[in-house]
Coordinates of C-alpha atoms and ligand atoms in Angstrom, one line a residue:
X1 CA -74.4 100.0 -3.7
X2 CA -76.3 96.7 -4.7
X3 CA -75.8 95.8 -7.8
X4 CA -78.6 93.8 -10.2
X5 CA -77.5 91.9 -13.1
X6 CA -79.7 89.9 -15.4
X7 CA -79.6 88.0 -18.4
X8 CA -80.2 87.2 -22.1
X9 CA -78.6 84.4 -23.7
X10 CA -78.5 83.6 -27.5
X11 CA -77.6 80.0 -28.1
X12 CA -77.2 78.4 -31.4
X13 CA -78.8 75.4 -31.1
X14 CA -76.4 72.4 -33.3
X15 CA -78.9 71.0 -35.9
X16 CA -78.0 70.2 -39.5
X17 CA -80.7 72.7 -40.9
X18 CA -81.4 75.9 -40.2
X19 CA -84.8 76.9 -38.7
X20 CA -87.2 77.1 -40.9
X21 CA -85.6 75.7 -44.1
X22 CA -83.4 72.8 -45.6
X23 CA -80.2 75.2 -45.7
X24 CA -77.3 73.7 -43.6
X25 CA -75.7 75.2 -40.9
X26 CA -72.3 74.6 -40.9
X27 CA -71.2 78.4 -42.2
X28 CA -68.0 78.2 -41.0
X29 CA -65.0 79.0 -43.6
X30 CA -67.9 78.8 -46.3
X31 CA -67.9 81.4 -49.0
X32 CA -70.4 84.1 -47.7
X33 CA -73.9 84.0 -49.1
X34 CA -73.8 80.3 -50.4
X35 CA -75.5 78.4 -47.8
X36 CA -79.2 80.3 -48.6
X37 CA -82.4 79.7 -50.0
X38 CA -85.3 82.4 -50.8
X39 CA -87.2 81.3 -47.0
X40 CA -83.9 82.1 -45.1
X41 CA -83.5 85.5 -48.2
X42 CA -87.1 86.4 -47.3
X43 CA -88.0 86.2 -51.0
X44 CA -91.8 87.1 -51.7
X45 CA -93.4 83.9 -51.9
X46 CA -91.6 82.2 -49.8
X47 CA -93.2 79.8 -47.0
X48 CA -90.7 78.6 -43.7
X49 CA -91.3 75.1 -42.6
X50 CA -90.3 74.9 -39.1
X51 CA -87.3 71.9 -38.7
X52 CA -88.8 69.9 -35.7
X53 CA -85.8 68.4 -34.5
X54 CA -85.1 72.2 -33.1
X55 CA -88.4 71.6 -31.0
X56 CA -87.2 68.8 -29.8
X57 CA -83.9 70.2 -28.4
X58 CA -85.6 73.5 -27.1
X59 CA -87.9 70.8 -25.0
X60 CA -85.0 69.1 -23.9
X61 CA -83.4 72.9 -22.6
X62 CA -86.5 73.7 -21.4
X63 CA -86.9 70.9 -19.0
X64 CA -83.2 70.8 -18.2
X65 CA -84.0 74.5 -16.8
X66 CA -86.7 73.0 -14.7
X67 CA -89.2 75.4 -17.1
X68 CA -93.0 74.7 -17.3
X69 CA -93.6 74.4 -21.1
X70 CA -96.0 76.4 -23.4
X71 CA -98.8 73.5 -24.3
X72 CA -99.2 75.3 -27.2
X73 CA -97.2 77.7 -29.2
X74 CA -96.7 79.9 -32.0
X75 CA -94.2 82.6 -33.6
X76 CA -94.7 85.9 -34.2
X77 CA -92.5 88.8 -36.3
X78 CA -90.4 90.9 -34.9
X79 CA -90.6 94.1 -37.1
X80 CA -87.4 95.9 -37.7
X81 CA -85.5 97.4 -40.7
X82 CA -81.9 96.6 -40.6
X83 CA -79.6 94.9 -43.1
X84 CA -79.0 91.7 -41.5
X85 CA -82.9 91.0 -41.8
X86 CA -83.5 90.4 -45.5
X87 CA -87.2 90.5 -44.4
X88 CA -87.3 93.3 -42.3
X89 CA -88.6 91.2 -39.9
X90 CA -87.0 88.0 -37.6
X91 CA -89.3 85.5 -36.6
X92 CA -89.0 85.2 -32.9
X93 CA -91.7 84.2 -30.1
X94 CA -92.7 86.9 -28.1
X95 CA -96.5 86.7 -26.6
X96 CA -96.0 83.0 -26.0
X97 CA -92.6 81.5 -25.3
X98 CA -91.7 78.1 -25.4
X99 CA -91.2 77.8 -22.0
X100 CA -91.2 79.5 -18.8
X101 CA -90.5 80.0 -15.1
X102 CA -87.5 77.8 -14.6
X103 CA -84.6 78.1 -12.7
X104 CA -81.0 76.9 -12.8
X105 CA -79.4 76.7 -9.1
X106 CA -75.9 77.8 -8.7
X107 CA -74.0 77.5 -5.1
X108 CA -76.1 80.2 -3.1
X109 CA -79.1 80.7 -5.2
X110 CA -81.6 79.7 -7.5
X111 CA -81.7 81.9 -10.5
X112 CA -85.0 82.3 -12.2
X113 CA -85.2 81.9 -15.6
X114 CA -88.4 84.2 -16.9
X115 CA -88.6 82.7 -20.7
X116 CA -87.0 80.7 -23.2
X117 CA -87.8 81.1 -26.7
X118 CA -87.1 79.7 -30.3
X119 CA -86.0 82.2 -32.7
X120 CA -83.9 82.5 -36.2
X121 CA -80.6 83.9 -36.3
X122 CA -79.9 87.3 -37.9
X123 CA -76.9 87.6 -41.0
X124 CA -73.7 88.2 -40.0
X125 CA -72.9 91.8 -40.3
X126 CA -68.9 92.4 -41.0
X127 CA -67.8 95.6 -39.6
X128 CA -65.2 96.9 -42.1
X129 CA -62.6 99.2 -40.9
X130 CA -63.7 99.5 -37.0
X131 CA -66.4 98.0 -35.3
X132 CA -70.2 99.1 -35.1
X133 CA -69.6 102.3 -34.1
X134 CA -66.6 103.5 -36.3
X135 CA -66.8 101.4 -39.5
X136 CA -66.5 102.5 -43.0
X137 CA -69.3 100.1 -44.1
X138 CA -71.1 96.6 -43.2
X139 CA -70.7 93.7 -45.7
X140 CA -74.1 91.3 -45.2
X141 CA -73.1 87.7 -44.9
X142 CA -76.3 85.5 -45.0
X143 CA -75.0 82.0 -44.4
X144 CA -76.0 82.8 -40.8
X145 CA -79.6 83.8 -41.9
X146 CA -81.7 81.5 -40.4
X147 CA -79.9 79.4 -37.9
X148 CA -81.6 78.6 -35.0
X149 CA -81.5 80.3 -31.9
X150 CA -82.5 79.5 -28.4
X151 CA -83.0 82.7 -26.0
X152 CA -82.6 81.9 -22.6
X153 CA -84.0 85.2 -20.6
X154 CA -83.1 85.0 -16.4
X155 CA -84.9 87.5 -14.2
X156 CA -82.5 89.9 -12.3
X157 CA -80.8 87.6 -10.0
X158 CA -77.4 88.3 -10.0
X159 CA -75.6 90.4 -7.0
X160 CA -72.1 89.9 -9.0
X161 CA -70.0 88.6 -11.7
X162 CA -69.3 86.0 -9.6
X163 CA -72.6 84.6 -10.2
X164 CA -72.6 85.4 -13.4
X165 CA -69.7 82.9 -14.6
X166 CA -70.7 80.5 -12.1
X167 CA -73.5 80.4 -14.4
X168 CA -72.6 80.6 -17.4
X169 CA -70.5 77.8 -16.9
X170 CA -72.5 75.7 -15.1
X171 CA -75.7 76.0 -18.1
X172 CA -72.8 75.8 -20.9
X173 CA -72.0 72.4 -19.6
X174 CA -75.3 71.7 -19.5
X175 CA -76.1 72.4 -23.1
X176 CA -73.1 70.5 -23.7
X177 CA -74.7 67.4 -22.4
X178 CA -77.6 68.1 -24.0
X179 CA -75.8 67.7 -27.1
X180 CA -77.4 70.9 -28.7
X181 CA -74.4 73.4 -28.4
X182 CA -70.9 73.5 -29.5
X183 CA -68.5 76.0 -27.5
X184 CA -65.8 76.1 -30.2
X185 CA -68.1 77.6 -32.7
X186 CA -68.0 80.9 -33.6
X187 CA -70.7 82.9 -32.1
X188 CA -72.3 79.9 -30.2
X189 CA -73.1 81.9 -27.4
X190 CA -73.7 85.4 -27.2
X191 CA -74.9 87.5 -24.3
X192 CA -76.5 90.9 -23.3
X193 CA -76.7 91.3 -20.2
X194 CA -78.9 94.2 -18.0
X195 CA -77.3 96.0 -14.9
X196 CA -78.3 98.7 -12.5
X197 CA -77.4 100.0 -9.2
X198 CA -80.3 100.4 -6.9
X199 CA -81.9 103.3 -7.3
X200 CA -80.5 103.8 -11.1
X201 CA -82.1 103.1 -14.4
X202 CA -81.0 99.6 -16.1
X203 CA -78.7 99.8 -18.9
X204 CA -78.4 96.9 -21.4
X205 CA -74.9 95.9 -22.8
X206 CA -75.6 94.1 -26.2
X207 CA -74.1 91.2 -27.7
X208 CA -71.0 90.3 -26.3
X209 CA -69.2 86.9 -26.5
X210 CA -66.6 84.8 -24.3
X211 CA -67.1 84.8 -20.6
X212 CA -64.0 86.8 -20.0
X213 CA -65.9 89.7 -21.9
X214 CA -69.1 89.6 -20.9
X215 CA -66.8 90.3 -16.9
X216 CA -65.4 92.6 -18.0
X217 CA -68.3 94.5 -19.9
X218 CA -69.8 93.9 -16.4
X219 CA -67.1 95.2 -14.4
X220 CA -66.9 98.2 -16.7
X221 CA -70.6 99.3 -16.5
X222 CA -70.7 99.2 -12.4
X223 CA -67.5 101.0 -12.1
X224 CA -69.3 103.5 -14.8
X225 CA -72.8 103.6 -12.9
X226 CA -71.1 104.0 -9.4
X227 CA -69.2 106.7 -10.7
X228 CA -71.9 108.6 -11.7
X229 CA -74.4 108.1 -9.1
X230 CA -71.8 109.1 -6.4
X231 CA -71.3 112.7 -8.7
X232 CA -75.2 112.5 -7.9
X233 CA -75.7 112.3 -11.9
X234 CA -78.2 110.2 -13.2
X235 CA -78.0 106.6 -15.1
X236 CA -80.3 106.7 -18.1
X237 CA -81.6 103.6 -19.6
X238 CA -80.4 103.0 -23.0
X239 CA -78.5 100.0 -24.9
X240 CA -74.5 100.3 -24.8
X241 CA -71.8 98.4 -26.7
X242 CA -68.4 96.8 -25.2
X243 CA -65.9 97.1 -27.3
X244 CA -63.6 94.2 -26.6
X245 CA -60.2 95.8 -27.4
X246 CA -60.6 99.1 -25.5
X247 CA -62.7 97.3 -22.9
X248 CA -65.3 99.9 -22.2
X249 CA -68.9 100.1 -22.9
X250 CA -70.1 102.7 -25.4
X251 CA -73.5 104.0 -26.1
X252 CA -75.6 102.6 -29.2
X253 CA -79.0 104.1 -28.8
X254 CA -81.6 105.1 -25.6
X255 CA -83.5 101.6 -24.7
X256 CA -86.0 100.6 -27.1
X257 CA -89.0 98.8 -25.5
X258 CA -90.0 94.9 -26.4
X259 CA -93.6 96.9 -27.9
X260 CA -91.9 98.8 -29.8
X261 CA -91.2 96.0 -32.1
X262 CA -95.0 95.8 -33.2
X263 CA -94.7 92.0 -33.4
X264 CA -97.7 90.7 -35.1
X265 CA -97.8 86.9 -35.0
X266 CA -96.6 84.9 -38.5
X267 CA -99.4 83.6 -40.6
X268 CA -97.0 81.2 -42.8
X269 CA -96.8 78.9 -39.3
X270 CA -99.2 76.7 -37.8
X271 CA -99.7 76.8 -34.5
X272 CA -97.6 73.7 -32.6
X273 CA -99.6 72.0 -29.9
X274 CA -96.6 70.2 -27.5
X275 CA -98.1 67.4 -26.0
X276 CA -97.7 65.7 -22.7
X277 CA -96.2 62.2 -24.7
X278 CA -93.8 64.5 -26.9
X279 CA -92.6 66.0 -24.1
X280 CA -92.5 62.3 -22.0
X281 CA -90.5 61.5 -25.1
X282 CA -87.8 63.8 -24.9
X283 CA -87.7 63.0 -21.3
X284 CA -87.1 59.5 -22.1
X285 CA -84.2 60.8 -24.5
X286 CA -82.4 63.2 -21.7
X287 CA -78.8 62.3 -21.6
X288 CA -77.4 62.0 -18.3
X289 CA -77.2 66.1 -16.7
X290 CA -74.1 67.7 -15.3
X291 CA -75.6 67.8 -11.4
X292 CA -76.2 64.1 -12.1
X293 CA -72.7 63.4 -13.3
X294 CA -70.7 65.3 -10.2
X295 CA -73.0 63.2 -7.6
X296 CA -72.1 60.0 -9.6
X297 CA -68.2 60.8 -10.0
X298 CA -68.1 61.5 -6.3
X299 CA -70.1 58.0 -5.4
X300 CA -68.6 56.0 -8.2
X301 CA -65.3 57.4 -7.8
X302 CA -65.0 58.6 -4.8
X303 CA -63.4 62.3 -5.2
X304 CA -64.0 65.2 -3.6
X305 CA -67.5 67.0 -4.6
X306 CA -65.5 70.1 -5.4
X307 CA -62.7 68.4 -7.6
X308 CA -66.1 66.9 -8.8
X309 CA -67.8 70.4 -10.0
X310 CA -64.7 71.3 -11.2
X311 CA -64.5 68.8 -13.7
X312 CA -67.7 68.6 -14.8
X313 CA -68.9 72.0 -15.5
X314 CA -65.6 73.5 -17.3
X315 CA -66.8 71.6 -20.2
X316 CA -68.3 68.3 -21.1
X317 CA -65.2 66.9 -22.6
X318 CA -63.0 67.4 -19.7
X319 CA -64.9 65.3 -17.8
X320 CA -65.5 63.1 -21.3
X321 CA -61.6 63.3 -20.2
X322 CA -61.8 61.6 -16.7
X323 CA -63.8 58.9 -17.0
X324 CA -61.3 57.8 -20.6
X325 CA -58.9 58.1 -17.9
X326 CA -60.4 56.4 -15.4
X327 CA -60.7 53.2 -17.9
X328 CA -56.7 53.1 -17.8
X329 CA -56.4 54.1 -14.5
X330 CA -56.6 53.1 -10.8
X331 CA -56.2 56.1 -9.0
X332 CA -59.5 58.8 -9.3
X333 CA -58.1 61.1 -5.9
X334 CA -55.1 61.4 -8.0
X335 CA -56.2 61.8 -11.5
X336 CA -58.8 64.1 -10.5
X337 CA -56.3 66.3 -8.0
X338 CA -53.9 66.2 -11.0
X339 CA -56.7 67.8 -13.7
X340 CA -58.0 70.2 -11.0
X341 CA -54.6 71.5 -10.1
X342 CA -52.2 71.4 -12.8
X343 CA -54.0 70.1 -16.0
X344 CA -56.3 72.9 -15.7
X345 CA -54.2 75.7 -15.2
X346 CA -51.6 74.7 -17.9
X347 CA -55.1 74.8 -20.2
X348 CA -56.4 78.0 -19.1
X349 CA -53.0 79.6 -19.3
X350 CA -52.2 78.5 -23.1
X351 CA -56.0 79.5 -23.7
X352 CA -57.3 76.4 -24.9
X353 CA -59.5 73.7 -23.9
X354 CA -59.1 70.5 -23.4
X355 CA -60.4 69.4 -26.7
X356 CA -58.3 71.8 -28.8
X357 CA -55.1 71.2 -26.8
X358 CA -52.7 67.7 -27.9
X359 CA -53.5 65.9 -24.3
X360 CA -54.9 62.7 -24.7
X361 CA -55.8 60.2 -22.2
X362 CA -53.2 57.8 -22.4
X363 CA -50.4 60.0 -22.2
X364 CA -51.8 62.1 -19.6
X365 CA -52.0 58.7 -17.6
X366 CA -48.3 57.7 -19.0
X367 CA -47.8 60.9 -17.0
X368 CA -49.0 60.1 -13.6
X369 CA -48.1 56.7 -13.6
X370 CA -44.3 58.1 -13.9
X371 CA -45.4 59.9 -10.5
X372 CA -46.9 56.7 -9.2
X373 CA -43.5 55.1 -9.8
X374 CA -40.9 57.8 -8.5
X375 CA -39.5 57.8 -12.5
X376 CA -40.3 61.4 -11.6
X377 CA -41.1 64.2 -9.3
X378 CA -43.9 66.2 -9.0
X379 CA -42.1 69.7 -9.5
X380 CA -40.8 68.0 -13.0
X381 CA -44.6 65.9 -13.6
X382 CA -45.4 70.0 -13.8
X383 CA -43.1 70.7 -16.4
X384 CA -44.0 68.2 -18.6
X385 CA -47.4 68.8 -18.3
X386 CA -46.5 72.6 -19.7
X387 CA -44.9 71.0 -22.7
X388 CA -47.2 68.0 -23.7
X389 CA -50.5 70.6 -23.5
X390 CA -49.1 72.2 -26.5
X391 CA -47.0 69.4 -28.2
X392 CA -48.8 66.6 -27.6
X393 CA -45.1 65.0 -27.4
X394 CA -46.0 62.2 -24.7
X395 CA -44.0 62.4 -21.0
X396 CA -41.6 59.7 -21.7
X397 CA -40.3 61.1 -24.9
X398 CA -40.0 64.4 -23.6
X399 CA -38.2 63.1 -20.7
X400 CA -35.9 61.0 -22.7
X401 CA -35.4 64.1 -25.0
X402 CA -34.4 66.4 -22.2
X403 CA -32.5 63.7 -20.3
X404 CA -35.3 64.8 -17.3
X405 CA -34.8 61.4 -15.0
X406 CA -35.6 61.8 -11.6
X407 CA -32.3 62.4 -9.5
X408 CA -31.2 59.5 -7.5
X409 CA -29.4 59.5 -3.8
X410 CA -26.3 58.9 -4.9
X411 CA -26.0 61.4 -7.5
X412 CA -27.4 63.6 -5.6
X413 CA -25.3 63.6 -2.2
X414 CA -22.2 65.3 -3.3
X415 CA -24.4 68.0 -4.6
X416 CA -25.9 68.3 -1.3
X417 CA -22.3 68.1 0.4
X418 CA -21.2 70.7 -1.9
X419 CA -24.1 73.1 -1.0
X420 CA -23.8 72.5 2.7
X421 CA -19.7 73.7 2.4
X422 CA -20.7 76.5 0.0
X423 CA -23.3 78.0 2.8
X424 CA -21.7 77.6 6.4
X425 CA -23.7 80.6 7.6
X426 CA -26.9 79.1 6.6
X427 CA -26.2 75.3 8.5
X428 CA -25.0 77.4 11.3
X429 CA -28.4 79.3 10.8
X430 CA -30.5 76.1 10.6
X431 CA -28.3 74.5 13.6
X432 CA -29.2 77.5 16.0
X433 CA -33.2 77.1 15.2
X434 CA -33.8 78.3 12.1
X435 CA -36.0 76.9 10.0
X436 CA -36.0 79.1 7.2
X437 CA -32.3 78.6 6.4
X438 CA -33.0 75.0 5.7
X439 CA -35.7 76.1 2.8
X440 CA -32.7 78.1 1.3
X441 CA -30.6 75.2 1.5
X442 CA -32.9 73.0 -0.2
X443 CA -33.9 75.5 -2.8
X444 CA -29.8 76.0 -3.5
X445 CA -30.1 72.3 -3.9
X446 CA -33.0 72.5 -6.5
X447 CA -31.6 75.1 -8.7
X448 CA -28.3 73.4 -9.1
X449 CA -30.4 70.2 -10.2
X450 CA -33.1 71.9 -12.0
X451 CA -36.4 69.9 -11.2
X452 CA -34.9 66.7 -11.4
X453 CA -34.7 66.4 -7.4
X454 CA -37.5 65.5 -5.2
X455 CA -37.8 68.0 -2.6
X456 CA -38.7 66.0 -0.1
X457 CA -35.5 63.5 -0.4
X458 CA -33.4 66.8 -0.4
X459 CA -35.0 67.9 2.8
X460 CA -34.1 64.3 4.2
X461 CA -30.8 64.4 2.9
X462 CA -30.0 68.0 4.0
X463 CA -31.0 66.6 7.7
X464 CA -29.1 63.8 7.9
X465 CA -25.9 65.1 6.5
X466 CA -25.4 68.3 9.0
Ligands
ADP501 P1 -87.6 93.8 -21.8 O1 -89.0 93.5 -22.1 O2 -87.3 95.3 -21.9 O3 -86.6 93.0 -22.6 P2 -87.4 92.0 -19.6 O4 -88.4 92.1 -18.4 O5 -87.7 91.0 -20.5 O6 -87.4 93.5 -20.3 O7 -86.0 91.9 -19.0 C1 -84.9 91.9 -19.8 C2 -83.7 91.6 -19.0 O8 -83.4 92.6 -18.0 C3 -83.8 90.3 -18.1 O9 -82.7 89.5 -18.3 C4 -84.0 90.8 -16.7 O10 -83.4 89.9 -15.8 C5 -83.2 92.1 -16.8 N1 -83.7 93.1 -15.8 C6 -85.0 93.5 -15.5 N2 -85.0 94.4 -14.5 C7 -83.7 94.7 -14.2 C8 -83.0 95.6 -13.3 N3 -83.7 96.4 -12.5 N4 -81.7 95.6 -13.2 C9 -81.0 94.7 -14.0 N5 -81.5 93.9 -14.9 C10 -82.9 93.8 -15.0
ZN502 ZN1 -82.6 78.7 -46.5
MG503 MG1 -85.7 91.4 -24.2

């Protein structure tokens, strides 16, 4: 069955003020309810101001999304009662975005993007004793009242969650460059995404944040939808809820309809004309783009265009990471094979990126240059690696601590010679043809000397001496 996936991304976009007043938006850790004024409280009387900076970086998105832009615009209330809208309304745009009919390409497609749009950010609503569906009661946090949002809306181009994270990593990075989003911020990015099977009705899982989630919330809902169009049941369109610790989507409510909203347009703003200069302006201003970057690393630098994406769209700082590398370092085929393979997976498996983690350029260098000079072998580069990701210790302290040298010939040969006499069958083995038995020898070899042998001098070694 052929599965259709589309999206809706909710961005905070990094600016000191929120959108349509002076409060700051740096909630985090902040006693709740501190950071507001009476605009971002909705008090009667009240006029928002819109911060233009924000326009600016929506412009910037916008044209990184190849998106023709709105020449003029304007915002319009979206009418609902719920606590984390003082007003009772949030002031979104709706009959006019800021931008339209983009696309982003990712490896086998281009994905439409149908609208973007400025909007404020809701309060935080704190789910006390179990999550939206369970809880005892909501506490109303308003320091979040107000930030600004940028909603990125694709049409229904996705055939699989493969697509999906391909690109929600590939427009993260972008944003990144952009300088408008920050990853490690709480709630930075949150995502509902729409799914149906063909022939089914569309059902919309809301909110969900991380990447590994919003998989899984996918995974979930077509294994869900399958199931019950195959028992020749029906999928109804409604708006579900994936709860991240049981991993299953739950139902919040049958779809309600954009209409239903009743947005009427906000009176308190003027209406923005965006200009052919403004927008040459921010033009002017765009910061090199991730597409740009990978061609440049793999012309500059000559690495592979793979090793290249890699890099470049995990995150902005990693390849931030390279090229301070590169600046203390000769050898980009290496260094960029070392951060694709190994750096990377050490990362990913302690959960951190590379800006949270200890590594820093010059010992991660320190590092390879060990390799470079035989100090150590690869197997044992590998170890290190595991330990400096989360220590931050650098390579040559940890191998001094640990005693970790590389193994030399002569040390080495009597353990060879010892091996060979412990494991006649096997040299008799190898001797009549096979090859295997030689691995085992070589890997008896390894254990006894832990990962302080190079495998390739044992495999010499091994040869010569039977
Ligand atoms: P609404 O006005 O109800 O929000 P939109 O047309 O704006 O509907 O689409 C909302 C989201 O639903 C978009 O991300 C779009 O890609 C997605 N979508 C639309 N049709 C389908 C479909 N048949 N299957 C899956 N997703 C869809
Ligand atoms: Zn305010
Ligand atoms: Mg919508």
């Amino acid at each position: 069955m052929k599965v259709v996936m589309g999206l809706e991304l909710h961005v905070h976009l990094l600016s000191k003020s929120k959108l349509f007043c002076s409060c700051p938006t740096n909630y985090e850790n902040k006693e709740p309810n501190t950071l507001v004024c009476p605009v971002c409280c909705g008090f009667p009387g009240s006029k928002p101001k819109i911060t233009k900076k924000v326009l600016d970086s929506g412009i910037m998105v916008a044209k990184a999304l190849n998106c023709n832009i709105s020449p003029v615009i304007f915002f319009s209330r979206k009418s609902y009662p719920y606590p984390d809208m003082p007003k009772n309304f949030q002031i979104s745009q709706y009959e006019i975005p800021l931008a339209f009919n983009g696309y982003l390409e990712i490896t086998n497609k281009k994905v439409r993007i149908k609208r973007v749009h400025l909007e404020e950010d809701p309060a935080k609503l704190v789910h006390v004793g179990g999550d939206i569906t369970s809880a005892k009661y909501v506490l109303v946090d308003y320091n979040r009242a107000g930030i600004p949002l940028i909603e990125i809306v694709t049409e229904p181009d996705f055939e699989s969650t493969k697509e999906v994270r391909e690109f929600l990593s590939k427009l993260t990075s972008i944003l990144e460059h952009l300088g408008v989003y920050d990853a490690s911020k709480e709630a930075a990015l949150r995502v509902d995404t729409n799914i149906s099977l063909e022939g089914g009705e569309r059902v919309e899982i809301k909110n969900i944040t991380g990447f590994a989630n919003i998989e899984k919330a996918l995974n979930y809902e077509i294994v869900r939808q399958q199931n019950l169009l195959r028992m020749g049941m029906q999928v109804e369109r409604e708006t579900r809820h994936f709860d991240a610790d049981t991993k299953i989507t739950y139902s919040l409510r049958k779809k309600e309809f954009e209409e239903d909203y009743g947005y009427i347009m906000d009176s308190d703003l003027p209406w923005i004309e965006i200009s052919d200069e403004w927008i040459k302006e921010i033009e002017k201003q765009m910061p090199e783009l991730p597409d740009t970057r990978i061609k440049r690393f793999v012309k500059k630098y000559e690495i592979r265009e793979r090793d290249a994406k890699v890099i470049v769209y995990v995150d902005k700082t990693l390849a931030d990471f390279f090229e301070s590398c590169m600046k203390i370092y000769k050898k980009p085929k290496m260094l960029a094979k070392w951060i694709v393979a190994d750096l990377l997976k050490c990362l990913n498996y302690q959960g951190v990126t590379i800006r949270e983690s200890k590594v820093k350029p010059k010992t991660f260098v320190e590092l390879l240059k060990l390799i470079d000079e035989k100090k150590i072998t690869e197997r044992l580069a590998k170890e290190i690696i595991k330990e400096f990701v989360a220590t931050g210790t650098s390579p040559k302290e940890i191998i001094k601590a640990k005693k970790l040298v590389r193994i030399e010939e002569k040390e080495l040969l009597p353990i060879i010679k010892n091996v060979i006499k412990e494991n006649k069958k096997a040299v008799e083995d190898f001797k009549a043809g096979k090859e295997k038995s030689l691995e085992f020898l070589i890997g008896q070899v390894l254990r006894k000397t832990k990962v302080r042998a190079d495998p390739k001098i044992v495999r010499e070694l091994i040869k010569r001496l039977i």
